[in-house]
Structures are given as structure tokens and as C-alpha cells.
Tab-separated table of C-alpha atoms in Angstrom:
chain	number	residue	atom	x	y	z
I	60	MET	CA	28.677	-4.775	13.852
I	61	PRO	CA	26.708	-7.142	16.155
I	62	THR	CA	22.949	-7.066	15.885
I	63	PRO	CA	21.731	-4.712	18.654
I	64	SER	CA	18.864	-5.297	21.017
I	65	PRO	CA	15.392	-4.407	19.705
I	66	SER	CA	14.451	-0.751	19.814
I	67	PRO	CA	11.533	0.523	21.920
I	68	ALA	CA	9.480	0.686	18.732
I	69	ALA	CA	10.385	-2.877	17.784
I	70	LYS	CA	9.493	-4.079	21.273
I	71	LEU	CA	6.178	-2.280	21.060
I	72	SER	CA	5.214	-3.813	17.719
I	73	SER	CA	6.423	-7.295	18.663
I	74	PHE	CA	4.445	-7.342	21.901
I	75	VAL	CA	1.286	-6.325	20.065
I	76	MET	CA	1.831	-9.078	17.498
I	77	MET	CA	2.396	-11.676	20.194
I	78	ALA	CA	-0.736	-10.685	22.063
I	79	LEU	CA	-2.858	-10.988	18.972
I	80	LEU	CA	-1.229	-14.218	17.837
I	81	LEU	CA	-2.293	-15.793	21.151
I	82	ALA	CA	-5.931	-15.114	20.328
I	83	SER	CA	-8.228	-18.074	20.701
I	84	THR	CA	-10.124	-19.281	17.630
I	85	THR	CA	-13.510	-20.841	16.935
I	86	LEU	CA	-14.169	-23.198	14.052
I	87	VAL	CA	-16.770	-21.812	11.670
I	88	SER	CA	-17.436	-22.302	8.002
I	89	ALA	CA	-16.142	-19.860	5.411
I	90	ALA	CA	-16.575	-19.496	1.680
I	91	ARG	CA	-13.490	-20.976	0.062
I	92	LEU	CA	-12.466	-20.919	-3.570
I	93	HIS	CA	-9.081	-21.944	-4.921
I	94	ALA	CA	-9.599	-21.090	-8.563
I	95	GLN	CA	-6.458	-18.992	-8.335
I	96	THR	CA	-3.096	-20.719	-8.066
I	97	GLU	CA	-0.503	-19.841	-5.420
I	98	SER	CA	3.132	-20.749	-5.849
I	99	THR	CA	6.240	-20.067	-3.816
I	100	ILE	CA	8.664	-18.176	-6.020
I	101	TYR	CA	11.482	-17.896	-3.460
I	102	ASN	CA	12.351	-19.464	-0.099
I	103	PHE	CA	14.355	-17.089	2.104
I	104	GLY	CA	17.244	-18.290	4.262
I	105	PRO	CA	18.937	-20.055	5.853
I	106	THR	CA	21.669	-17.579	4.852
I	107	VAL	CA	21.156	-13.939	3.872
I	108	PRO	CA	18.614	-12.863	2.773
I	109	TYR	CA	16.126	-14.112	5.360
I	110	SER	CA	13.040	-12.829	7.220
I	111	PRO	CA	11.352	-10.543	4.657
I	112	ALA	CA	10.033	-7.591	6.625
I	113	ALA	CA	7.924	-5.771	4.062
I	114	GLY	CA	6.049	-6.116	0.808
I	115	LEU	CA	7.308	-6.058	-2.763
I	116	VAL	CA	7.557	-3.407	-5.464
I	117	SER	CA	8.053	-4.075	-9.180
I	118	ASP	CA	9.904	-2.291	-11.962
I	119	ALA	CA	8.821	-1.970	-15.599
I	120	ALA	CA	10.571	-5.241	-16.484
I	121	GLY	CA	8.640	-7.210	-13.862
I	122	ASN	CA	11.512	-7.604	-11.406
I	123	LEU	CA	10.509	-7.548	-7.735
I	124	TYR	CA	12.279	-5.651	-4.932
I	125	GLY	CA	12.015	-5.923	-1.170
I	126	VAL	CA	13.874	-5.893	2.146
I	127	THR	CA	14.803	-8.394	4.842
I	128	THR	CA	15.922	-7.842	8.438
I	129	GLY	CA	18.444	-10.608	9.141
I	130	HIS	CA	22.059	-9.501	9.838
I	131	ASP	CA	21.087	-5.784	9.895
I	132	GLY	CA	19.049	-6.246	6.708
I	133	VAL	CA	19.380	-6.138	2.953
I	134	VAL	CA	17.605	-4.748	-0.093
I	135	TYR	CA	17.132	-7.511	-2.656
I	136	LYS	CA	15.846	-8.046	-6.193
I	137	LEU	CA	13.972	-11.090	-7.502
I	138	SER	CA	14.298	-11.709	-11.250
I	139	GLN	CA	13.142	-14.503	-13.524
I	140	VAL	CA	16.046	-16.331	-15.191
I	141	SER	CA	15.130	-19.231	-17.499
I	142	GLY	CA	11.718	-19.422	-15.855
I	143	ALA	CA	13.010	-19.528	-12.263
I	144	TRP	CA	13.179	-16.693	-9.751
I	145	GLN	CA	16.650	-15.787	-8.532
I	146	VAL	CA	17.689	-13.311	-5.847
I	147	THR	CA	20.310	-10.562	-6.076
I	148	ILE	CA	21.426	-8.553	-3.048
I	149	LEU	CA	21.458	-4.861	-3.962
I	150	TYR	CA	22.674	-3.551	-0.614
I	151	ASN	CA	23.762	-4.929	2.781
I	152	PHE	CA	23.112	-2.629	5.733
I	153	THR	CA	25.767	-2.522	8.443
I	154	GLY	CA	23.698	-1.154	11.333
I	155	GLY	CA	26.018	1.859	11.482
I	156	ALA	CA	25.685	5.274	9.885
I	157	ASP	CA	23.989	3.703	6.848
I	158	GLY	CA	21.118	2.320	8.937
I	159	GLY	CA	19.925	-1.152	9.839
I	160	ASN	CA	16.795	-3.301	9.973
I	161	PRO	CA	14.839	-1.917	6.993
I	162	LEU	CA	11.104	-2.400	7.562
I	163	SER	CA	9.316	-0.363	4.877
I	164	THR	CA	8.470	-1.545	1.374
I	165	PRO	CA	10.868	0.350	-0.937
I	166	ILE	CA	9.513	2.710	-3.591
I	167	PHE	CA	10.859	3.916	-6.944
I	168	ASP	CA	11.202	7.421	-8.334
I	169	SER	CA	10.868	8.148	-12.056
I	170	ALA	CA	14.643	7.769	-12.551
I	171	GLY	CA	14.753	4.219	-11.170
I	172	ASN	CA	16.199	5.016	-7.747
I	173	LEU	CA	14.884	3.137	-4.700
I	174	TYR	CA	13.905	4.786	-1.406
I	175	GLY	CA	13.099	3.339	1.987
I	176	THR	CA	13.550	3.591	5.737
I	177	ALA	CA	15.602	1.609	8.245
I	178	GLU	CA	14.569	1.241	11.871
I	179	PHE	CA	17.896	1.838	13.609
I	180	GLY	CA	21.419	3.028	12.852
I	181	GLY	CA	22.221	6.490	11.513
I	182	ASP	CA	22.663	8.935	14.388
I	183	PHE	CA	23.729	7.397	17.720
I	184	THR	CA	24.009	10.672	19.678
I	185	GLY	CA	20.328	11.449	20.293
I	186	PRO	CA	18.648	11.097	23.704
I	187	ASN	CA	16.872	7.853	22.747
I	188	CYS	CA	19.307	6.584	20.102
I	189	SER	CA	21.727	4.169	21.754
I	190	ILE	CA	21.323	1.884	18.722
I	191	GLY	CA	20.547	4.707	16.305
I	192	CYS	CA	17.110	6.183	15.618
I	193	GLY	CA	16.880	5.144	11.983
I	194	VAL	CA	17.375	6.662	8.542
I	195	VAL	CA	15.726	7.460	5.236
I	196	TYR	CA	17.905	6.028	2.473
I	197	LYS	CA	18.212	6.160	-1.296
I	198	LEU	CA	19.717	3.457	-3.512
I	199	THR	CA	21.025	4.497	-6.929
I	200	PRO	CA	22.016	1.995	-9.653
I	201	THR	CA	25.488	2.545	-11.121
I	202	SER	CA	27.002	1.670	-14.484
I	203	SER	CA	28.945	-1.188	-12.866
I	204	GLY	CA	25.724	-2.862	-11.763
I	205	GLU	CA	26.240	-2.019	-8.085
I	206	TRP	CA	23.775	0.094	-6.131
I	207	GLN	CA	25.056	3.045	-4.101
I	208	GLU	CA	23.370	3.972	-0.829
I	209	THR	CA	22.891	7.584	0.293
I	210	VAL	CA	21.390	8.512	3.666
I	211	LEU	CA	18.923	11.318	3.015
I	212	TYR	CA	18.196	11.868	6.692
I	213	ALA	CA	19.259	10.335	10.014
I	214	PHE	CA	16.736	10.770	12.832
I	215	THR	CA	17.966	12.134	16.163
I	216	GLY	CA	15.192	10.912	18.451
I	217	GLY	CA	14.192	14.473	19.299
I	218	LYS	CA	11.437	16.565	17.754
I	219	ASP	CA	12.159	14.896	14.410
I	220	GLY	CA	11.016	11.517	15.750
I	221	GLY	CA	12.659	8.148	15.519
I	222	TYR	CA	12.313	4.482	14.577
I	223	PRO	CA	10.469	4.504	11.232
I	224	THR	CA	8.992	1.009	11.629
I	225	SER	CA	5.328	0.828	10.678
I	226	GLY	CA	5.019	3.540	8.053
I	227	ASN	CA	5.881	3.920	4.394
I	228	LEU	CA	7.352	6.520	2.083
I	229	VAL	CA	5.281	8.284	-0.552
I	230	PHE	CA	6.053	10.995	-3.128
I	231	ASP	CA	3.792	13.939	-3.878
I	232	LYS	CA	3.459	15.461	-7.347
I	233	ALA	CA	6.246	17.967	-6.621
I	234	GLY	CA	8.779	15.253	-5.781
I	235	ASN	CA	8.673	15.720	-2.009
I	236	LEU	CA	9.039	12.567	0.050
I	237	PHE	CA	6.761	11.939	3.040
I	238	GLY	CA	6.919	9.334	5.791
I	239	SER	CA	6.219	8.662	9.461
I	240	ASN	CA	7.905	7.572	12.697
I	241	VAL	CA	6.291	5.638	15.534
I	242	ALA	CA	8.288	7.203	18.380
I	243	ASP	CA	9.722	10.472	19.709
I	244	GLY	CA	8.507	13.847	18.457
I	245	VAL	CA	6.767	15.694	21.295
I	246	LEU	CA	9.047	14.489	24.087
I	247	SER	CA	7.020	16.043	26.904
I	248	THR	CA	3.832	14.068	26.287
I	249	GLN	CA	2.991	11.537	29.003
I	250	ALA	CA	0.913	9.367	26.666
I	251	CYS	CA	4.031	7.894	25.061
I	252	SER	CA	6.683	8.385	27.721
I	253	ASN	CA	8.135	4.915	27.183
I	254	THR	CA	8.892	5.644	23.539
I	255	GLY	CA	9.951	9.276	24.068
I	256	GLY	CA	7.002	10.607	22.076
I	257	CYS	CA	4.055	9.479	19.975
I	258	GLY	CA	5.601	9.800	16.517
I	259	VAL	CA	5.609	12.322	13.676
I	260	ILE	CA	4.862	12.709	9.995
I	261	PHE	CA	7.735	14.285	8.090
I	262	ARG	CA	8.581	15.713	4.675
I	263	LEU	CA	11.889	15.591	2.806
I	264	SER	CA	12.190	18.120	-0.028
I	265	PRO	CA	14.971	17.915	-2.647
I	266	SER	CA	17.054	21.046	-3.203
I	267	ALA	CA	19.065	22.251	-6.178
I	268	SER	CA	22.270	21.371	-4.309
I	269	GLY	CA	21.256	17.735	-4.082
I	270	ASN	CA	20.512	17.848	-0.356
I	271	TRP	CA	17.122	17.032	1.144
I	272	ASN	CA	15.481	19.451	3.561
I	273	PHE	CA	13.676	17.840	6.501
I	274	LYS	CA	10.491	19.204	8.093
I	275	VAL	CA	8.001	17.766	10.594
I	276	ILE	CA	4.499	18.448	9.296
I	277	HIS	CA	2.689	16.868	12.239
I	278	ALA	CA	3.628	15.544	15.682
I	279	PHE	CA	1.230	13.228	17.492
I	280	PHE	CA	0.294	13.822	21.122
I	281	GLY	CA	-1.278	10.487	22.000
I	282	GLY	CA	-4.654	11.954	22.854
I	283	TRP	CA	-7.435	12.491	20.361
I	284	ASP	CA	-4.995	12.394	17.413
I	285	GLY	CA	-3.508	8.961	18.178
I	286	VAL	CA	0.000	7.531	18.333
I	287	GLY	CA	2.373	5.630	16.060
I	288	PRO	CA	1.046	6.577	12.602
I	289	ALA	CA	0.965	3.766	10.046
I	290	GLN	CA	1.071	3.973	6.254
I	291	LEU	CA	0.073	7.169	4.440
I	292	ILE	CA	-1.898	7.828	1.253
I	293	PHE	CA	-2.761	10.995	-0.678
I	294	ASP	CA	-6.220	11.776	-2.017
I	295	SER	CA	-6.796	13.622	-5.300
I	296	LYS	CA	-6.777	16.998	-3.492
I	297	GLY	CA	-3.393	16.542	-1.824
I	298	ASN	CA	-4.722	15.645	1.622
I	299	PHE	CA	-2.989	12.946	3.639
I	300	PHE	CA	-4.908	10.057	5.136
I	301	GLY	CA	-3.515	7.472	7.495
I	302	SER	CA	-4.263	5.286	10.483
I	303	ALA	CA	-2.882	5.332	14.011
I	304	ALA	CA	-3.235	3.518	17.290
I	305	GLY	CA	-5.420	5.228	19.870
I	306	ALA	CA	-3.062	5.067	22.855
I	307	TRP	CA	-0.542	2.680	24.359
I	308	SER	CA	-0.525	0.978	27.729
I	309	GLY	CA	3.221	0.920	28.412
I	310	PHE	CA	5.260	-0.641	25.602
I	311	GLU	CA	3.169	-3.674	25.156
I	312	LEU	CA	-0.472	-3.272	24.337
I	313	PRO	CA	-2.942	-0.850	22.781
I	314	SER	CA	-5.413	0.517	25.294
I	315	GLU	CA	-7.606	2.142	22.637
I	316	PRO	CA	-8.654	0.747	19.240
I	317	GLY	CA	-7.232	3.469	17.008
I	318	LEU	CA	-8.418	5.897	14.375
I	319	VAL	CA	-8.190	7.171	10.799
I	320	PHE	CA	-6.906	10.730	10.437
I	321	ARG	CA	-6.592	13.375	7.731
I	322	LEU	CA	-3.906	16.035	7.316
I	323	THR	CA	-4.812	19.015	5.114
I	324	PRO	CA	-2.192	21.480	3.817
I	325	THR	CA	-2.825	25.190	4.379
I	326	THR	CA	-1.518	28.292	2.611
I	327	SER	CA	0.186	29.431	5.833
I	328	GLY	CA	2.344	26.316	6.038
I	329	PRO	CA	1.035	24.155	8.916
I	330	TRP	CA	-1.063	21.093	8.143
I	331	THR	CA	-4.463	20.782	9.808
I	332	ASP	CA	-5.081	17.480	11.581
I	333	SER	CA	-8.577	16.019	11.963
I	334	VAL	CA	-9.976	12.635	12.981
I	335	VAL	CA	-11.948	10.998	10.186
I	336	TYR	CA	-13.151	8.090	12.300
I	337	ALA	CA	-12.344	6.839	15.800
I	338	PHE	CA	-12.897	3.107	16.189
I	339	LYS	CA	-14.816	1.763	19.170
I	340	GLY	CA	-13.180	-1.655	19.234
I	341	SER	CA	-16.606	-3.186	18.869
I	342	THR	CA	-18.313	-4.544	15.760
I	343	ASP	CA	-16.658	-1.699	13.816
I	344	GLY	CA	-13.167	-3.117	14.427
I	345	GLY	CA	-9.963	-1.625	15.743
I	346	LEU	CA	-6.189	-1.410	15.244
I	347	PRO	CA	-6.475	-0.255	11.610
I	348	SER	CA	-3.580	-0.792	9.198
I	349	ALA	CA	-2.866	0.648	5.731
I	350	LEU	CA	-5.680	2.382	3.824
I	351	THR	CA	-6.723	2.550	0.180
I	352	PHE	CA	-9.280	4.513	-1.873
I	353	ASP	CA	-11.789	3.543	-4.522
I	354	SER	CA	-12.529	5.743	-7.551
I	355	ALA	CA	-15.287	7.555	-5.638
I	356	GLY	CA	-12.978	8.572	-2.795
I	357	ASN	CA	-14.266	6.074	-0.231
I	358	ILE	CA	-11.649	4.774	2.215
I	359	TYR	CA	-11.094	1.051	2.722
I	360	GLY	CA	-8.961	-0.692	5.292
I	361	ALA	CA	-8.629	-3.608	7.669
I	362	GLY	CA	-8.632	-3.649	11.457
I	363	ALA	CA	-6.830	-6.413	13.340
I	364	ASP	CA	-9.437	-6.753	16.084
I	365	GLY	CA	-13.103	-6.074	16.772
I	366	GLY	CA	-15.918	-7.491	14.696
I	367	ILE	CA	-17.279	-10.764	16.101
I	368	LEU	CA	-16.684	-10.015	19.748
I	369	ASN	CA	-17.026	-13.506	21.215
I	370	ASN	CA	-14.172	-14.832	19.053
I	371	CYS	CA	-10.401	-14.301	19.182
I	372	TRP	CA	-10.121	-12.672	22.582
I	373	SER	CA	-6.587	-13.006	23.934
I	374	GLY	CA	-7.318	-11.572	27.360
I	375	TYR	CA	-5.730	-8.228	26.387
I	376	GLY	CA	-7.333	-5.228	24.776
I	377	PRO	CA	-10.380	-5.348	22.504
I	378	GLU	CA	-11.988	-8.615	21.439
I	379	GLY	CA	-12.687	-9.861	17.940
I	380	CYS	CA	-10.851	-11.392	14.991
I	381	GLY	CA	-10.748	-8.237	12.868
I	382	VAL	CA	-12.756	-6.626	10.092
I	383	VAL	CA	-12.569	-5.025	6.664
I	384	PHE	CA	-14.218	-1.605	6.698
I	385	ARG	CA	-15.235	1.251	4.412
I	386	ILE	CA	-15.442	4.913	5.440
I	387	SER	CA	-17.582	7.162	3.215
I	388	HIS	CA	-18.211	10.894	3.239
I	389	VAL	CA	-22.001	11.163	3.468
I	390	GLY	CA	-23.964	14.321	4.212
I	391	GLY	CA	-20.895	16.230	5.328
I	392	LYS	CA	-19.657	13.582	7.747
I	393	TRP	CA	-17.659	10.372	7.616
I	394	VAL	CA	-19.585	7.131	8.082
I	395	GLU	CA	-17.991	3.723	8.753
I	396	ASN	CA	-19.430	0.427	7.526
I	397	THR	CA	-18.085	-3.018	8.354
I	398	LEU	CA	-17.904	-4.982	5.099
I	399	TYR	CA	-16.689	-8.251	6.605
I	400	ALA	CA	-15.939	-9.591	10.077
I	401	PHE	CA	-13.494	-12.496	10.389
I	402	SER	CA	-14.528	-15.477	12.480
I	403	GLY	CA	-11.083	-16.775	13.418
I	404	GLY	CA	-11.705	-20.072	11.663
I	405	SER	CA	-10.980	-21.087	8.107
I	406	ASP	CA	-11.621	-17.526	6.868
I	407	GLY	CA	-8.612	-16.159	8.756
I	408	SER	CA	-7.983	-13.939	11.739
I	409	GLN	CA	-6.264	-10.578	12.429
I	410	PRO	CA	-5.915	-8.818	9.053
I	411	ASN	CA	-2.928	-6.477	9.071
I	412	GLY	CA	-1.241	-5.736	5.739
I	413	GLY	CA	-3.835	-3.433	4.219
I	414	LEU	CA	-5.788	-3.968	1.012
I	415	VAL	CA	-5.215	-3.872	-2.752
I	416	TRP	CA	-7.713	-3.677	-5.609
I	417	ASP	CA	-7.735	-6.085	-8.540
I	418	ASN	CA	-10.598	-6.347	-11.063
I	419	GLY	CA	-13.141	-4.833	-8.681
I	420	SER	CA	-12.251	-7.058	-5.718
I	421	LEU	CA	-10.264	-6.318	-2.582
I	422	TYR	CA	-7.397	-8.596	-1.591
I	423	GLY	CA	-5.629	-8.753	1.737
I	424	THR	CA	-3.956	-11.042	4.261
I	425	THR	CA	-4.506	-12.224	7.814
I	426	TRP	CA	-1.561	-13.213	9.950
I	427	SER	CA	-3.341	-16.135	11.624
I	428	GLY	CA	-6.280	-18.444	11.062
I	429	GLY	CA	-7.070	-20.547	8.039
I	430	GLY	CA	-7.545	-24.295	7.837
I	431	SER	CA	-9.519	-25.331	10.907
I	432	GLY	CA	-8.645	-22.042	12.579
I	433	GLY	CA	-5.122	-22.920	13.675
I	434	GLY	CA	-3.341	-22.000	10.460
I	435	GLU	CA	-0.667	-19.400	9.852
I	436	GLY	CA	-2.720	-16.902	7.896
I	437	VAL	CA	-4.533	-16.571	4.582
I	438	VAL	CA	-4.789	-14.456	1.470
I	439	TYR	CA	-8.436	-13.468	1.067
I	440	GLN	CA	-10.597	-11.874	-1.615
I	441	LEU	CA	-13.622	-9.675	-0.900
I	442	THR	CA	-16.100	-9.191	-3.739
I	443	PRO	CA	-19.078	-6.790	-3.600
I	444	ALA	CA	-22.497	-8.392	-3.914
I	445	PRO	CA	-26.027	-6.940	-4.161
I	446	GLY	CA	-27.416	-5.297	-1.052
I	447	GLU	CA	-24.113	-3.907	0.235
I	448	GLN	CA	-22.953	-7.415	1.098
I	449	TRP	CA	-19.380	-8.513	0.471
I	450	THR	CA	-18.388	-12.128	-0.044
I	451	GLU	CA	-15.104	-13.415	1.342
I	452	ARG	CA	-13.189	-16.182	-0.426
I	453	VAL	CA	-9.982	-17.709	0.832
I	454	VAL	CA	-7.491	-17.636	-2.032
I	455	GLN	CA	-4.599	-19.228	-0.161
I	456	GLU	CA	-4.047	-20.798	3.243
I	457	PHE	CA	-0.584	-20.769	4.809
I	458	THR	CA	0.374	-23.830	6.820
I	459	GLY	CA	4.032	-23.129	7.546
I	460	THR	CA	5.314	-25.433	4.826
I	461	ASN	CA	4.314	-22.931	2.143
I	462	GLY	CA	4.952	-19.880	4.327
I	463	GLY	CA	3.456	-18.393	7.443
I	464	ILE	CA	2.388	-15.082	9.007
I	465	PRO	CA	1.866	-12.771	6.006
I	466	LEU	CA	2.059	-9.297	7.531
I	467	SER	CA	3.021	-7.137	4.557
I	468	PRO	CA	1.022	-5.393	1.824
I	469	LEU	CA	0.258	-7.304	-1.355
I	470	LEU	CA	1.404	-6.179	-4.807
I	471	VAL	CA	-0.690	-6.416	-7.980
I	472	SER	CA	1.626	-6.585	-11.002
I	473	GLY	CA	1.036	-7.922	-14.502
I	474	GLY	CA	-2.361	-9.314	-13.514
I	475	ASN	CA	-0.836	-11.426	-10.716
I	476	ILE	CA	-0.635	-10.861	-6.963
I	477	PHE	CA	2.686	-11.048	-5.100
I	478	GLY	CA	3.514	-11.013	-1.425
I	479	THR	CA	5.808	-12.233	1.336
I	480	THR	CA	5.483	-14.136	4.601
I	481	GLN	CA	7.672	-13.569	7.628
I	482	SER	CA	8.189	-17.234	8.419
I	483	GLY	CA	7.716	-20.734	7.059
I	484	GLY	CA	8.750	-22.133	3.722
I	485	ALA	CA	11.452	-24.683	2.957
I	486	ASN	CA	13.983	-23.002	5.263
I	487	GLY	CA	11.643	-21.557	7.880
I	488	TYR	CA	12.666	-17.955	7.158
I	489	GLY	CA	9.754	-16.820	5.019
I	490	VAL	CA	8.811	-16.900	1.352
I	491	ALA	CA	7.886	-14.714	-1.587
I	492	PHE	CA	4.742	-16.008	-3.289
I	493	GLU	CA	2.724	-15.386	-6.456
I	494	ILE	CA	-1.010	-15.859	-7.029
I	495	THR	CA	-2.098	-16.236	-10.654
I	496	PRO	CA	-5.634	-16.315	-12.110
């Protein structure tokens, strides 16, 4: 079927990206070290697959899996054959009942099945679903080598939410599958009237019959609890943590800098929602993306704005080029510390894809900056130093030729770091890259 017009959620995210990409930059010095080697392992396009929309996941054999959005989207596998990486298309979405435009990094279960979400398609009958409100899908390998797709749930755009664009899927220890939607949910709220609601967090539970039972465990109202929840993580006690925008001004721009929230299960069934930290959009940052823990339970993340307030102001929303932050539970309350503030120059600008740990250092990406400040993003490393200082080192600069605009989470696998860019490369449609020690 023809590629439909962007959904409200896609418009919302694209406008935010454009506003931040227009940010002005100031040339400042940054610590740079290229001891690690970056190589492009695959150039996407000009035919399918192109435009990788999410990060990568690996299997036990070291194969890499991801999704792209072109022509309703595909799920692909990258495998090494005679020392070179080759791509295999596992599934082509049609944009119909099977879904279209997959945007979440797929995940594996213990049996080797892949799970993910697609932004549109599925159910076209809901009040806000003229192009479909999206699906949760499962891909199962078959003896013939093909992968079979099953739609576990099709969103209706009502109280169940719609357009799973910015979140992820995650399993709990019991095999339940959790995820989030950026739109719909509480349809009566005025805070998110343009998207039908402020989004939900949902659970899918497998049954003995093979069906999956759907339940909303939290619906956002757009007030103190935020809107458009991003990626989710569990702590060791089974609590959910995630980040969300603070509020939206129409479709286009965030009017508040966002927050980190916690959802705690209760014996009675409902989950209790609480704000861990509400960003001020000042030196503490704002617009937080995916979170991660350290072994002590501290929360780490990156915010796409705030920090150095006289740099990277686009004329819309909060100022600043973004920060990396830590939130610690101290004396019965949560305390935020800014570990690093980006300058918008050679050190990068607007971190977005979250953080990963490798050998005691944090790695992440910015979607702009690098070079003299006008680059197309960087991969950076943050290493703790004495006195609570963290040192930033640019591992890789993207110039367009070798990729551009890395927006997705990084993957640490086999001692190497893998990732994708949304544009650039030999064909201009993005790359998959590898960083080796």
C-alpha cells in the first residue's frame, strides 16, 4: 500500500528534532581521543533496506538485528560472511494489519523470537487511527529459514493508546512484555489534545492459549506526570523507571523540560506513579532520553538541551546543548548531578540515544556537533575521574560521508560497540557502524 502521511506522533517527534537541529553552535575545545577504531559495516540504501530507525540487538552467534522505515519498514539481520557484513531481510511490513514503520529496537526472548513495535498500521477503525495506530509484533524463525510475523496487539487509539514511536519493549522475570505509547490514552485531557492523549504504559501477558492479554498500567495526564513516555527500565526490585517530556506546546515543541518517573507495583493491582526528578531546563538539562543504572542503583541518562545556557539556543524552548546526568537516592530523596555539559562544538551537541556502560565508562551519541561544531554528531565516551569529575572523549565524529545523525541506542557486544545513523554513508540513507578497541 502507498506510504501514508506521518502520524501525529511522527509529526511531533520530527518537529522537535528539526527545532533542535537548527540550534546554533559555538566553537570550543574538547578532549578528543581516537584510540578506538570506527568502521562502517553496512551502508543502507538506495534500495530496501534504508533509513535505520532504531538501534541494534545481537544474538549468541554475533549476528545483528534492527529495523528500517523505508517502504513501510523491514526487520533485517546483519551477518559476517567471509569477513564482510551482509544483510538479510527477515520481514517486510505492508503498512496494513501487520503494521508499518517500525521504530523500536527489537528484543529477543529466550526461545530466539524477536519482538518490537510498529508506529502505524494494525487497527484502522479507532477515532485517531486513519493510518492505523500501531502494533506490537512477534517474529518467529521457521524451519524453512523464513520468519513468521504475529501481531500480538493492535492499538485502537482509545484508552489503550497509540503510535508506539519513542519507547521500547522489555520483559519482566515472569515473561510479561511492557512498552509505551506517545499518544492517546486519557482522551479527555487538554494537555495533549492534538495527539488525543498523553500516552500510556502497557503490559502484554502470555496466556496458556497462546494469546496475549493487554492491560494499561499507567496513563499519562500531561501535568505533573509528563507526556510521551520514552524507554523503560526495571530496577532490581521490579520498579519501572523511565523519562517523559514535561508538556507539549501544540504538536511541535516541548514547553517544559521533562522528568524522570518511577512506577511501583502494588498488591492491589494498580501501579503507583511518582516523579523522581523534574528537570528545570537550566544547567541540569532537559528533554531526557533513555536511562540506565549502575551497580549501586544510581540512574544515568542524557538530556538533549540545558547545560551551557548561552550555547545552542534555537529560539524555541530551553537553551543549551545538552548534558549527561546522574540521579542518586541520598538521604531519602533523589538528587541530580550534571556529569558533563556539551558545548556544541567539537564535543557534540544534543545527546539523544541514551547511554551504555563498557569497562567502567559511559558511551553515547549526539545527533549534531563534532568537528568545528557543524558536524553531524559524535560517539562520545565519559570516564569518571577523581573529585566527581567526568572526562569526555570524542570516539568518532560523523561528517555525512561516514554516516550522520546517530539517534539510536548503542549496543555493546563482544567487546565492541555497534550503532546506526539515520543518514549519510555511501548512499545517503544511513549506516551501521562498529567501534573496536
